[in-house]
């Protein structure tokens, strides 16, 4: 099962990464005159799960969105699989549309607000990318959708409309939609924050399952249990910088940075 | 019976004139959708070179009477060498006129689609044209059917303005029938009824479309 998500769509085009799988170097991003990311660097290994924590407005979402170019930083570099992107070049409009597509096909993203396409059934949502972007034929895409929906436990909802599903089910469909592209990396941005408490578990369980299967994941979360027990490392973002990053257990038990300590005290003891 | 005679004499002509008005309406609606969609996409493109002409077009059309626009097309353009038959001039004028309103409707529809719909499509690797065609426009269409229906009905009613440029549509034909029979009441009522049949057809079709493509 694990294989599916780690192999490339077109076999052989991706060199086995010798260095880090994903590497951000000196990334800076400003909206107008408001600087949101300040020289952020981060390297993620293949199969690694990194949780990103930090206060509201610290830049966690922006960091994630720079990786699949939903935001384009003013400077810095992104290395992912076999390609390197110089953000300054992208800002100057030097990147071709096809290159965006190639990058994004290999990176799945799941959002807080699900963002399923309401005019398509669950099947439509999950097959849309494979058919329209990857060029799979219907039968292949259907088979893929069925397998992935079985995996996320929603086989019986394949012909349902998104609007008829619970929040937890919608979010699992959103994960299935991303997985159907067979990404090499998954980005999760507070994917349980919009859910009713009783549905948080089913989504976190699915994410844990993916992590166990070897998916490389970058997870912005307020779920400290998930961060501690599922991720390999935790990155604490403070005012646009990665103030501290380290093994999950150590970050939770013995953070070194006073800001990390203050943040953890706040979220662990006063919620 | 005078009424019966005038009706039987002129009814086929009235129907033909009504059909002509309906044909002009359908062609003008098609033109207005193409213009409206293009204008809305230009206005929302974020590119000033595209947005400026689109903005000017909408501003000009919305700020001038339809009759003046029709006169510019039919009587004005020949002066600079562009000549059209009354029928073509009518379709072009009504299409241009309605296109500006359609543009505003489409623009409002585009803005009503949550940002997340764009982002999830971009995140999956869709190029802008594909994203627009597969994800955004299908949702926009569902939102804008009611206002577009209003606009289509307006266009149909505006065909009566084409009587001023000698298009033998329902209004002009009615006036000729009246001139010959001196029965304004009968004929204006009959014309009104025919317009009602056509506007009702349009809105019935829109209701059917809305039901058929409802989002669940
Ligand atoms: N498109 C934008 N335009 C202007 N400012 C933005 C934009 N996106 C984010 N910001 C600002 O950048 C800062 C960081 O935002 P970001 O969403 O990355 O924070 P976050 O850490 O994800 O916060 P939260 O936990 O609330 O989601 C915030 O101050 C936000 O207002
Ligand atoms: Mg955020």
Short mmCIF file of C-alpha atoms and ligand atoms in Angstrom, two decimals:
data_model
loop_
_atom_site.label_atom_id
_atom_site.label_comp_id
_atom_site.label_asym_id
_atom_site.label_seq_id
_atom_site.Cartn_x
_atom_site.Cartn_y
_atom_site.Cartn_z
CA UNK A 1 0.00 0.00 0.00
CA UNK A 2 2.80 2.33 0.98
CA UNK A 3 4.40 2.01 -2.43
CA UNK A 4 1.54 3.75 -4.16
CA UNK A 5 2.18 7.08 -2.56
CA UNK A 6 5.90 7.13 -2.85
CA UNK A 7 6.46 6.23 -6.44
CA UNK A 8 6.47 8.79 -9.16
CA UNK A 9 3.63 9.07 -11.62
CA UNK A 10 6.02 8.76 -14.52
CA UNK A 11 8.52 6.22 -13.35
CA UNK A 12 12.16 7.04 -13.42
CA UNK A 13 12.08 10.81 -13.78
CA UNK A 14 12.91 11.42 -10.16
CA UNK A 15 16.39 10.81 -8.94
CA UNK A 16 16.73 9.17 -5.58
CA UNK A 17 17.38 12.11 -3.26
CA UNK A 18 20.77 11.96 -1.70
CA UNK A 19 20.30 15.14 0.25
CA UNK A 20 17.15 16.15 2.06
CA UNK A 21 13.90 15.36 0.31
CA UNK A 22 12.52 18.84 0.79
CA UNK A 23 14.68 21.79 1.57
CA UNK A 24 13.76 25.40 2.10
CA UNK A 25 16.64 27.83 2.30
CA UNK A 26 16.49 31.43 3.49
CA UNK A 27 12.85 31.94 2.61
CA UNK A 28 11.49 35.43 3.20
CA UNK A 29 7.97 36.49 2.48
CA UNK A 30 6.26 39.84 2.97
CA UNK A 31 2.72 40.93 2.25
CA UNK A 32 3.12 44.58 1.35
CA UNK A 33 5.34 46.01 4.05
CA UNK A 34 4.43 43.29 6.53
CA UNK A 35 7.14 40.63 6.72
CA UNK A 36 5.66 37.26 7.55
CA UNK A 37 8.58 34.87 7.00
CA UNK A 38 12.15 35.88 7.86
CA UNK A 39 14.93 33.76 6.40
CA UNK A 40 13.29 30.46 7.14
CA UNK A 41 15.28 27.32 6.41
CA UNK A 42 13.94 23.83 6.84
CA UNK A 43 14.98 20.41 5.61
CA UNK A 44 12.67 17.42 5.67
CA UNK A 45 13.77 13.85 5.05
CA UNK A 46 11.87 11.37 2.98
CA UNK A 47 9.23 9.66 5.10
CA UNK A 48 9.57 12.19 7.86
CA UNK A 49 6.61 13.79 9.62
CA UNK A 50 7.24 17.32 10.83
CA UNK A 51 4.63 19.20 12.83
CA UNK A 52 4.64 22.97 12.67
CA UNK A 53 3.32 24.73 15.72
CA UNK A 54 3.16 28.35 16.80
CA UNK A 55 0.85 31.19 17.72
CA UNK A 56 -1.83 32.52 15.40
CA UNK A 57 -0.33 34.83 12.82
CA UNK A 58 3.21 33.56 13.32
CA UNK A 59 3.45 32.48 9.66
CA UNK A 60 2.77 28.72 9.75
CA UNK A 61 0.25 28.66 6.92
CA UNK A 62 2.35 31.00 4.82
CA UNK A 63 5.34 28.70 5.27
CA UNK A 64 3.31 25.73 4.05
CA UNK A 65 1.82 27.64 1.14
CA UNK A 66 5.24 28.73 -0.09
CA UNK A 67 6.13 25.08 -0.65
CA UNK A 68 3.49 24.54 -3.33
CA UNK A 69 3.68 28.15 -4.51
CA UNK A 70 0.23 29.20 -3.39
CA UNK A 71 2.33 32.06 -2.05
CA UNK A 72 5.52 33.17 -3.72
CA UNK A 73 8.20 34.43 -1.33
CA UNK A 74 10.37 37.36 -2.37
CA UNK A 75 13.55 35.40 -1.81
CA UNK A 76 14.90 32.01 -0.90
CA UNK A 77 15.12 28.61 -2.54
CA UNK A 78 13.05 25.47 -2.57
CA UNK A 79 14.53 22.11 -3.37
CA UNK A 80 12.10 19.26 -3.78
CA UNK A 81 12.81 15.89 -5.38
CA UNK A 82 15.03 16.67 -8.32
CA UNK A 83 14.27 20.30 -8.81
CA UNK A 84 15.36 23.56 -7.32
CA UNK A 85 13.27 26.68 -7.47
CA UNK A 86 14.65 30.14 -6.90
CA UNK A 87 11.74 32.12 -5.51
CA UNK A 88 13.11 35.43 -6.73
CA UNK A 89 12.90 34.08 -10.26
CA UNK A 90 9.30 33.03 -9.74
CA UNK A 91 8.48 36.50 -8.43
CA UNK A 92 9.90 37.92 -11.64
CA UNK A 93 7.54 35.71 -13.60
CA UNK A 94 10.29 33.46 -14.90
CA UNK A 95 8.50 30.22 -14.04
CA UNK A 96 6.40 28.53 -16.68
CA UNK A 97 2.89 27.37 -15.87
CA UNK A 98 3.91 23.78 -16.59
CA UNK A 99 6.53 23.95 -13.86
CA UNK A 100 3.96 24.99 -11.28
CA UNK A 101 1.86 22.05 -12.33
CA UNK A 102 4.71 19.56 -12.10
CA UNK A 103 5.58 20.73 -8.61
CA UNK A 104 2.00 20.76 -7.41
CA UNK A 105 1.16 17.34 -8.79
CA UNK A 106 3.75 15.88 -6.45
CA UNK A 107 2.61 17.82 -3.39
CA UNK A 108 -0.78 17.17 -1.84
CA UNK A 109 -2.39 19.84 0.29
CA UNK A 110 -5.26 19.58 2.72
CA UNK A 111 -6.92 22.71 4.04
CA UNK A 112 -8.73 23.66 7.21
CA UNK A 113 -11.92 24.32 5.27
CA UNK A 114 -11.91 21.09 3.17
CA UNK A 115 -12.48 23.01 -0.08
CA UNK A 116 -14.18 20.10 -1.79
CA UNK A 117 -15.76 21.00 -5.12
CA UNK A 118 -19.47 21.09 -4.39
CA UNK A 119 -20.62 20.54 -7.97
CA UNK A 120 -18.92 17.17 -8.15
CA UNK A 121 -19.63 13.97 -6.27
CA UNK A 122 -17.01 12.38 -4.06
CA UNK A 123 -15.94 10.29 -7.05
CA UNK A 124 -15.72 13.43 -9.18
CA UNK A 125 -13.60 15.19 -6.58
CA UNK A 126 -11.18 12.30 -6.27
CA UNK A 127 -10.86 11.54 -10.00
CA UNK A 128 -10.70 15.14 -11.21
CA UNK A 129 -6.98 15.61 -10.67
CA UNK A 130 -5.92 12.21 -12.03
CA UNK A 131 -8.08 12.63 -15.14
CA UNK A 132 -7.63 16.33 -15.90
CA UNK A 133 -4.12 16.92 -14.64
CA UNK A 134 -2.37 13.56 -14.90
CA UNK A 135 -4.27 12.42 -17.98
CA UNK A 136 -5.43 9.07 -16.63
CA UNK A 137 -8.38 7.50 -18.38
CA UNK A 138 -11.70 7.24 -16.56
CA UNK A 139 -11.45 3.56 -15.72
CA UNK A 140 -8.00 3.90 -14.24
CA UNK A 141 -9.00 6.99 -12.29
CA UNK A 142 -12.13 5.27 -11.01
CA UNK A 143 -10.18 2.27 -9.85
CA UNK A 144 -7.75 4.56 -8.11
CA UNK A 145 -10.56 6.53 -6.47
CA UNK A 146 -12.23 3.35 -5.26
CA UNK A 147 -9.02 2.04 -3.73
CA UNK A 148 -8.26 5.31 -1.98
CA UNK A 149 -11.79 5.82 -0.71
CA UNK A 150 -11.69 2.29 0.72
CA UNK A 151 -8.50 3.26 2.46
CA UNK A 152 -10.04 6.37 4.03
CA UNK A 153 -13.13 4.35 4.95
CA UNK A 154 -15.60 6.07 2.65
CA UNK A 155 -16.31 3.47 -0.02
CA UNK A 156 -20.03 3.74 0.46
CA UNK A 157 -19.94 7.52 -0.06
CA UNK A 158 -18.37 7.40 -3.49
CA UNK A 159 -21.46 8.73 -5.23
CA UNK A 160 -22.48 11.13 -2.48
CA UNK A 161 -22.35 14.90 -2.86
CA UNK A 162 -19.89 16.71 -0.58
CA UNK A 163 -22.66 18.79 0.96
CA UNK A 164 -24.34 15.69 2.36
CA UNK A 165 -21.24 14.54 4.28
CA UNK A 166 -20.18 15.33 7.82
CA UNK A 167 -17.14 17.55 8.34
CA UNK A 168 -14.96 14.58 9.21
CA UNK A 169 -16.07 12.72 6.11
CA UNK A 170 -15.49 15.77 3.93
CA UNK A 171 -11.99 16.17 5.27
CA UNK A 172 -11.23 12.51 4.62
CA UNK A 173 -12.45 12.97 1.05
CA UNK A 174 -10.15 15.98 0.76
CA UNK A 175 -7.26 13.80 1.90
CA UNK A 176 -8.31 11.12 -0.60
CA UNK A 177 -8.44 13.74 -3.34
CA UNK A 178 -4.85 14.74 -2.57
CA UNK A 179 -3.68 11.12 -2.32
CA UNK A 180 -5.22 10.28 -5.69
CA UNK A 181 -2.45 12.36 -7.27
CA UNK A 182 0.08 10.03 -5.58
CA UNK A 183 2.02 12.89 -4.05
CA UNK A 184 5.49 12.51 -2.63
CA UNK A 185 4.74 15.06 0.07
CA UNK A 186 1.57 16.00 1.92
CA UNK A 187 0.93 19.39 3.47
CA UNK A 188 -1.75 19.67 6.13
CA UNK A 189 -2.87 23.10 7.32
CA UNK A 190 -4.87 22.82 10.54
CA UNK A 191 -7.03 20.19 8.96
CA UNK A 192 -8.96 19.42 12.16
CA UNK A 193 -9.58 22.99 13.31
CA UNK A 194 -12.94 23.34 11.57
CA UNK A 195 -14.25 19.99 12.78
CA UNK A 196 -16.64 19.21 15.58
CA UNK A 197 -14.64 17.63 18.41
CA UNK A 198 -16.11 14.16 17.87
CA UNK A 199 -14.81 14.10 14.30
CA UNK A 200 -11.25 15.17 14.99
CA UNK A 201 -10.20 11.62 15.85
CA UNK A 202 -11.15 10.01 12.56
CA UNK A 203 -9.07 12.52 10.59
CA UNK A 204 -6.07 12.31 12.92
CA UNK A 205 -6.22 8.51 12.77
CA UNK A 206 -6.07 8.65 9.00
CA UNK A 207 -3.11 11.02 9.13
CA UNK A 208 -1.36 8.70 11.57
CA UNK A 209 -1.98 5.81 9.19
CA UNK A 210 -0.40 7.78 6.35
CA UNK A 211 2.56 8.62 8.54
CA UNK A 212 2.99 4.95 9.45
CA UNK A 213 2.98 4.07 5.76
CA UNK A 214 5.93 6.31 5.19
CA UNK A 215 4.32 9.41 3.73
CA UNK A 216 6.42 12.55 4.07
CA UNK A 217 4.22 15.06 5.85
CA UNK A 218 4.39 18.66 6.96
CA UNK A 219 1.59 19.28 9.42
CA UNK A 220 0.53 22.65 10.78
CA UNK A 221 -1.49 21.75 13.83
CA UNK A 222 -2.82 22.79 17.19
CA UNK A 223 -3.24 19.12 18.14
CA UNK A 224 -0.35 18.74 20.56
CA UNK A 225 -1.07 15.03 21.02
CA UNK A 226 -0.60 14.46 17.31
CA UNK A 227 2.52 16.62 17.21
CA UNK A 228 4.05 14.73 20.10
CA UNK A 229 3.13 11.17 19.24
CA UNK A 230 2.93 11.03 15.48
CA UNK A 231 5.54 13.46 14.22
CA UNK A 232 9.24 12.81 14.17
CA UNK A 233 10.11 16.43 14.68
CA UNK A 234 8.33 19.59 15.73
CA UNK A 235 9.12 23.05 14.38
CA UNK A 236 8.05 26.00 16.48
CA UNK A 237 7.39 29.13 14.44
CA UNK A 238 7.60 32.48 16.17
CA UNK A 239 7.20 35.82 14.40
CA UNK A 240 8.11 34.44 11.00
CA UNK A 241 11.11 32.41 12.11
CA UNK A 242 11.59 28.79 13.02
CA UNK A 243 12.58 29.58 16.56
CA UNK A 244 13.23 25.99 17.47
CA UNK A 245 13.10 22.62 15.79
CA UNK A 246 13.85 19.23 17.26
CA UNK A 247 12.70 15.69 17.95
CA UNK A 248 9.04 15.68 18.96
CA UNK A 249 9.51 14.19 22.38
CA UNK A 250 12.32 16.55 23.30
CA UNK A 251 10.46 19.62 22.03
CA UNK A 252 7.46 18.78 24.16
CA UNK A 253 9.31 17.66 27.26
CA UNK A 254 12.29 19.99 27.28
CA UNK A 255 12.06 22.89 24.87
CA UNK A 256 15.18 25.04 24.86
CA UNK A 257 13.81 28.28 23.51
CA UNK A 258 11.97 30.39 26.10
CA UNK A 259 9.37 31.35 23.47
CA UNK A 260 8.68 27.66 22.77
CA UNK A 261 8.29 27.05 26.49
CA UNK A 262 5.93 29.97 26.86
CA UNK A 263 3.84 28.82 23.88
CA UNK A 264 3.66 25.21 25.08
CA UNK A 265 2.76 26.30 28.60
CA UNK A 266 -0.08 28.31 27.15
CA UNK A 267 -1.52 25.65 24.87
CA UNK A 268 -0.95 22.66 27.15
CA UNK A 269 -2.17 24.10 30.39
CA UNK A 270 -4.67 26.75 29.58
CA UNK A 271 -6.95 25.20 27.00
CA UNK B 1 -66.93 40.72 -36.39
CA UNK B 2 -64.18 43.28 -36.81
CA UNK B 3 -62.01 41.88 -34.03
CA UNK B 4 -62.09 38.36 -35.40
CA UNK B 5 -61.31 39.58 -38.89
CA UNK B 6 -58.38 41.74 -37.86
CA UNK B 7 -56.97 38.95 -35.71
CA UNK B 8 -57.22 36.32 -38.41
CA UNK B 9 -55.76 38.71 -40.97
CA UNK B 10 -52.81 39.76 -38.91
CA UNK B 11 -52.15 36.84 -36.54
CA UNK B 12 -49.73 34.99 -38.85
CA UNK B 13 -47.77 38.21 -39.34
CA UNK B 14 -47.78 38.89 -35.60
CA UNK B 15 -46.47 35.38 -34.93
CA UNK B 16 -43.77 35.76 -37.55
CA UNK B 17 -42.72 39.08 -36.04
CA UNK B 18 -42.67 37.46 -32.60
CA UNK B 19 -40.47 34.64 -33.86
CA UNK B 20 -38.11 37.22 -35.36
CA UNK B 21 -37.93 39.04 -32.02
CA UNK B 22 -37.20 35.72 -30.33
CA UNK B 23 -34.45 34.86 -32.81
CA UNK B 24 -32.81 38.23 -32.34
CA UNK B 25 -33.04 37.72 -28.60
CA UNK B 26 -31.36 34.32 -28.67
CA UNK B 27 -28.52 35.55 -30.87
CA UNK B 28 -28.06 38.68 -28.78
CA UNK B 29 -28.03 36.59 -25.58
CA UNK B 30 -25.31 34.33 -26.99
CA UNK B 31 -23.27 37.36 -27.98
CA UNK B 32 -23.83 38.96 -24.58
CA UNK B 33 -22.61 35.82 -22.77
CA UNK B 34 -19.42 35.67 -24.77
CA UNK B 35 -18.82 39.39 -24.29
CA UNK B 36 -19.87 39.29 -20.65
CA UNK B 37 -17.65 36.35 -19.77
CA UNK B 38 -14.66 37.82 -21.56
CA UNK B 39 -15.23 41.21 -19.97
CA UNK B 40 -15.62 39.74 -16.48
CA UNK B 41 -12.45 37.67 -16.84
CA UNK B 42 -10.59 40.74 -18.12
CA UNK B 43 -11.85 42.89 -15.27
CA UNK B 44 -10.87 40.33 -12.65
CA UNK B 45 -7.57 39.37 -14.30
CA UNK B 46 -5.52 41.76 -12.21
CA UNK B 47 -3.91 42.96 -15.44
CA UNK B 48 -4.53 46.68 -15.99
CA UNK B 49 -4.12 46.40 -19.76
CA UNK B 50 -7.04 43.99 -19.85
CA UNK B 51 -9.09 45.52 -17.07
CA UNK B 52 -9.08 49.06 -18.50
CA UNK B 53 -10.89 48.41 -21.81
CA UNK B 54 -13.29 46.05 -20.04
CA UNK B 55 -14.03 48.73 -17.46
CA UNK B 56 -14.57 51.35 -20.14
CA UNK B 57 -17.00 49.12 -22.01
CA UNK B 58 -19.12 48.44 -18.94
CA UNK B 59 -19.04 52.10 -17.92
CA UNK B 60 -20.07 53.31 -21.37
CA UNK B 61 -22.92 50.85 -21.83
CA UNK B 62 -24.36 51.25 -18.36
CA UNK B 63 -24.22 55.00 -18.58
CA UNK B 64 -25.96 55.50 -21.92
CA UNK B 65 -29.51 54.74 -23.12
CA UNK B 66 -29.96 51.54 -25.12
CA UNK B 67 -31.69 53.45 -27.88
CA UNK B 68 -28.66 55.70 -28.38
CA UNK B 69 -26.43 52.62 -28.55
CA UNK B 70 -28.71 51.11 -31.18
CA UNK B 71 -28.63 54.36 -33.20
CA UNK B 72 -24.84 54.50 -32.97
CA UNK B 73 -24.57 50.99 -34.37
CA UNK B 74 -27.16 51.37 -37.13
CA UNK B 75 -27.01 55.03 -38.11
CA UNK B 76 -23.62 56.06 -36.73
CA UNK B 77 -21.27 53.32 -37.87
CA UNK B 78 -22.05 53.62 -41.62
CA UNK B 79 -20.53 57.09 -41.45
CA UNK B 80 -17.17 55.44 -40.72
CA UNK B 81 -17.76 52.70 -43.24
CA UNK B 82 -19.30 49.95 -41.15
CA UNK B 83 -22.68 48.98 -42.57
CA UNK B 84 -24.99 46.29 -41.23
CA UNK B 85 -28.48 45.13 -42.08
CA UNK B 86 -31.12 46.15 -39.51
CA UNK B 87 -31.22 42.54 -38.28
CA UNK B 88 -27.47 42.26 -37.75
CA UNK B 89 -27.26 45.76 -36.28
CA UNK B 90 -30.05 44.80 -33.89
CA UNK B 91 -28.32 41.63 -32.72
CA UNK B 92 -24.99 43.44 -32.30
CA UNK B 93 -26.52 46.41 -30.49
CA UNK B 94 -28.57 44.31 -28.08
CA UNK B 95 -25.68 41.90 -27.53
CA UNK B 96 -23.28 44.75 -26.74
CA UNK B 97 -25.83 46.39 -24.51
CA UNK B 98 -26.58 43.24 -22.55
CA UNK B 99 -22.96 42.07 -22.45
CA UNK B 100 -22.04 44.84 -20.02
CA UNK B 101 -24.71 43.74 -17.57
CA UNK B 102 -23.81 40.08 -18.03
CA UNK B 103 -20.20 41.02 -17.26
CA UNK B 104 -21.24 42.49 -13.93
CA UNK B 105 -23.33 39.43 -13.13
CA UNK B 106 -20.47 37.08 -13.98
CA UNK B 107 -18.03 39.19 -12.00
CA UNK B 108 -20.27 39.03 -8.94
CA UNK B 109 -20.56 35.27 -9.48
CA UNK B 110 -16.78 34.87 -9.67
CA UNK B 111 -16.37 36.83 -6.47
CA UNK B 112 -18.96 34.68 -4.71
CA UNK B 113 -16.82 31.55 -5.15
CA UNK B 114 -14.76 31.01 -1.99
CA UNK B 115 -11.00 31.48 -2.27
CA UNK B 116 -10.55 27.88 -1.13
CA UNK B 117 -12.09 26.57 -4.36
CA UNK B 118 -9.35 28.23 -6.38
CA UNK B 119 -6.65 27.13 -3.98
CA UNK B 120 -7.60 23.47 -3.84
CA UNK B 121 -7.64 23.37 -7.64
CA UNK B 122 -4.28 25.14 -7.95
CA UNK B 123 -2.84 22.88 -5.27
CA UNK B 124 -3.71 19.83 -7.35
CA UNK B 125 -1.81 21.24 -10.31
CA UNK B 126 -4.55 22.70 -12.46
CA UNK B 127 -3.53 25.43 -14.87
CA UNK B 128 -5.66 28.62 -14.81
CA UNK B 129 -7.75 27.77 -17.87
CA UNK B 130 -8.53 24.26 -16.69
CA UNK B 131 -9.31 25.50 -13.20
CA UNK B 132 -11.70 28.10 -14.58
CA UNK B 133 -13.42 25.63 -16.88
CA UNK B 134 -13.73 22.67 -14.51
CA UNK B 135 -13.98 24.17 -11.04
CA UNK B 136 -14.98 27.83 -11.08
CA UNK B 137 -17.31 28.42 -14.02
CA UNK B 138 -19.55 25.40 -13.33
CA UNK B 139 -20.19 26.86 -9.89
CA UNK B 140 -20.56 30.41 -11.19
CA UNK B 141 -23.13 29.28 -13.76
CA UNK B 142 -25.34 27.88 -11.04
CA UNK B 143 -25.20 31.12 -9.09
CA UNK B 144 -25.88 33.42 -12.00
CA UNK B 145 -28.80 31.68 -13.67
CA UNK B 146 -31.45 33.86 -11.96
CA UNK B 147 -29.81 37.22 -12.75
CA UNK B 148 -28.97 36.04 -16.26
CA UNK B 149 -32.60 35.11 -16.77
CA UNK B 150 -33.59 38.63 -15.83
CA UNK B 151 -31.06 39.95 -18.28
CA UNK B 152 -32.33 37.66 -21.05
CA UNK B 153 -35.86 38.88 -20.44
CA UNK B 154 -34.63 42.48 -20.59
CA UNK B 155 -32.99 41.73 -23.92
CA UNK B 156 -36.18 40.24 -25.24
CA UNK B 157 -38.15 43.32 -24.20
CA UNK B 158 -35.47 45.56 -25.67
CA UNK B 159 -36.03 44.04 -29.10
CA UNK B 160 -39.02 46.38 -29.30
CA UNK B 161 -36.51 49.25 -29.48
CA UNK B 162 -35.36 47.83 -32.80
CA UNK B 163 -38.60 49.06 -34.31
CA UNK B 164 -36.74 52.37 -34.46
CA UNK B 165 -34.22 50.92 -36.95
CA UNK B 166 -36.85 49.25 -39.16
CA UNK B 167 -36.45 45.69 -37.91
CA UNK B 168 -39.85 44.15 -38.61
CA UNK B 169 -40.14 42.68 -35.13
CA UNK B 170 -43.28 42.43 -33.05
CA UNK B 171 -43.58 46.06 -32.02
CA UNK B 172 -43.07 47.54 -35.46
CA UNK B 173 -45.38 44.98 -37.02
CA UNK B 174 -48.03 45.76 -34.42
CA UNK B 175 -47.80 49.47 -35.20
CA UNK B 176 -48.27 48.76 -38.88
CA UNK B 177 -51.28 46.57 -38.18
CA UNK B 178 -52.76 49.35 -36.09
CA UNK B 179 -52.10 51.93 -38.78
CA UNK B 180 -54.07 49.76 -41.18
CA UNK B 181 -56.93 48.75 -38.89
CA UNK B 182 -57.19 51.59 -36.34
CA UNK B 183 -57.55 49.00 -33.54
CA UNK B 184 -54.73 49.94 -31.11
CA UNK B 185 -56.32 48.27 -28.10
CA UNK B 186 -56.70 44.85 -29.72
CA UNK B 187 -53.27 44.83 -31.26
CA UNK B 188 -51.28 46.22 -28.35
CA UNK B 189 -52.94 43.67 -26.06
CA UNK B 190 -52.15 40.93 -28.52
CA UNK B 191 -48.53 42.06 -28.76
CA UNK B 192 -48.29 42.14 -24.97
CA UNK B 193 -49.64 38.60 -24.79
CA UNK B 194 -47.09 37.38 -27.32
CA UNK B 195 -44.26 39.05 -25.39
CA UNK B 196 -45.59 37.38 -22.24
CA UNK B 197 -45.51 33.96 -23.88
CA UNK B 198 -41.89 34.50 -24.88
CA UNK B 199 -40.69 35.86 -21.54
CA UNK B 200 -42.48 33.02 -19.76
CA UNK B 201 -40.77 30.50 -22.00
CA UNK B 202 -37.40 31.99 -21.11
CA UNK B 203 -37.99 31.89 -17.39
CA UNK B 204 -39.44 28.37 -17.53
CA UNK B 205 -36.32 27.21 -19.28
CA UNK B 206 -34.17 28.89 -16.64
CA UNK B 207 -36.10 27.20 -13.83
CA UNK B 208 -35.67 23.84 -15.51
CA UNK B 209 -31.95 24.47 -15.93
CA UNK B 210 -31.58 25.49 -12.30
CA UNK B 211 -33.30 22.32 -11.09
CA UNK B 212 -31.31 20.16 -13.42
CA UNK B 213 -27.94 21.47 -12.28
CA UNK B 214 -28.66 22.12 -8.65
CA UNK B 215 -25.77 21.65 -6.22
CA UNK B 216 -26.66 19.15 -3.52
N1 LIG C 1 -2.71 37.12 1.58
C1 LIG C 1 -2.30 37.85 2.64
N2 LIG C 1 -2.26 39.19 2.55
C2 LIG C 1 -1.84 39.93 3.59
N3 LIG C 1 -1.45 39.43 4.77
C3 LIG C 1 -1.47 38.10 4.92
C4 LIG C 1 -1.91 37.24 3.87
N4 LIG C 1 -1.83 35.97 4.30
C5 LIG C 1 -1.37 36.03 5.57
N5 LIG C 1 -1.16 37.31 5.95
C6 LIG C 1 -0.64 37.74 7.24
O1 LIG C 1 0.55 37.05 7.50
C7 LIG C 1 0.64 36.70 8.85
C8 LIG C 1 0.89 35.23 8.98
O2 LIG C 1 -0.25 34.54 8.50
P1 LIG C 1 -0.36 32.98 8.53
O3 LIG C 1 -1.69 32.66 7.99
O4 LIG C 1 0.81 32.37 7.89
O5 LIG C 1 -0.34 32.68 10.08
P2 LIG C 1 -0.60 31.33 10.84
O6 LIG C 1 0.58 31.08 11.68
O7 LIG C 1 -1.01 30.28 9.89
O8 LIG C 1 -1.81 31.71 11.78
P3 LIG C 1 -3.11 30.88 12.19
O9 LIG C 1 -2.69 29.96 13.29
O10 LIG C 1 -4.06 31.91 12.64
O11 LIG C 1 -3.58 30.14 10.98
C9 LIG C 1 -0.65 37.16 9.51
O12 LIG C 1 -0.42 38.35 10.16
C10 LIG C 1 -1.56 37.38 8.36
O13 LIG C 1 -2.47 38.41 8.64
MG1 LIG C 2 -2.81 29.29 9.47
#
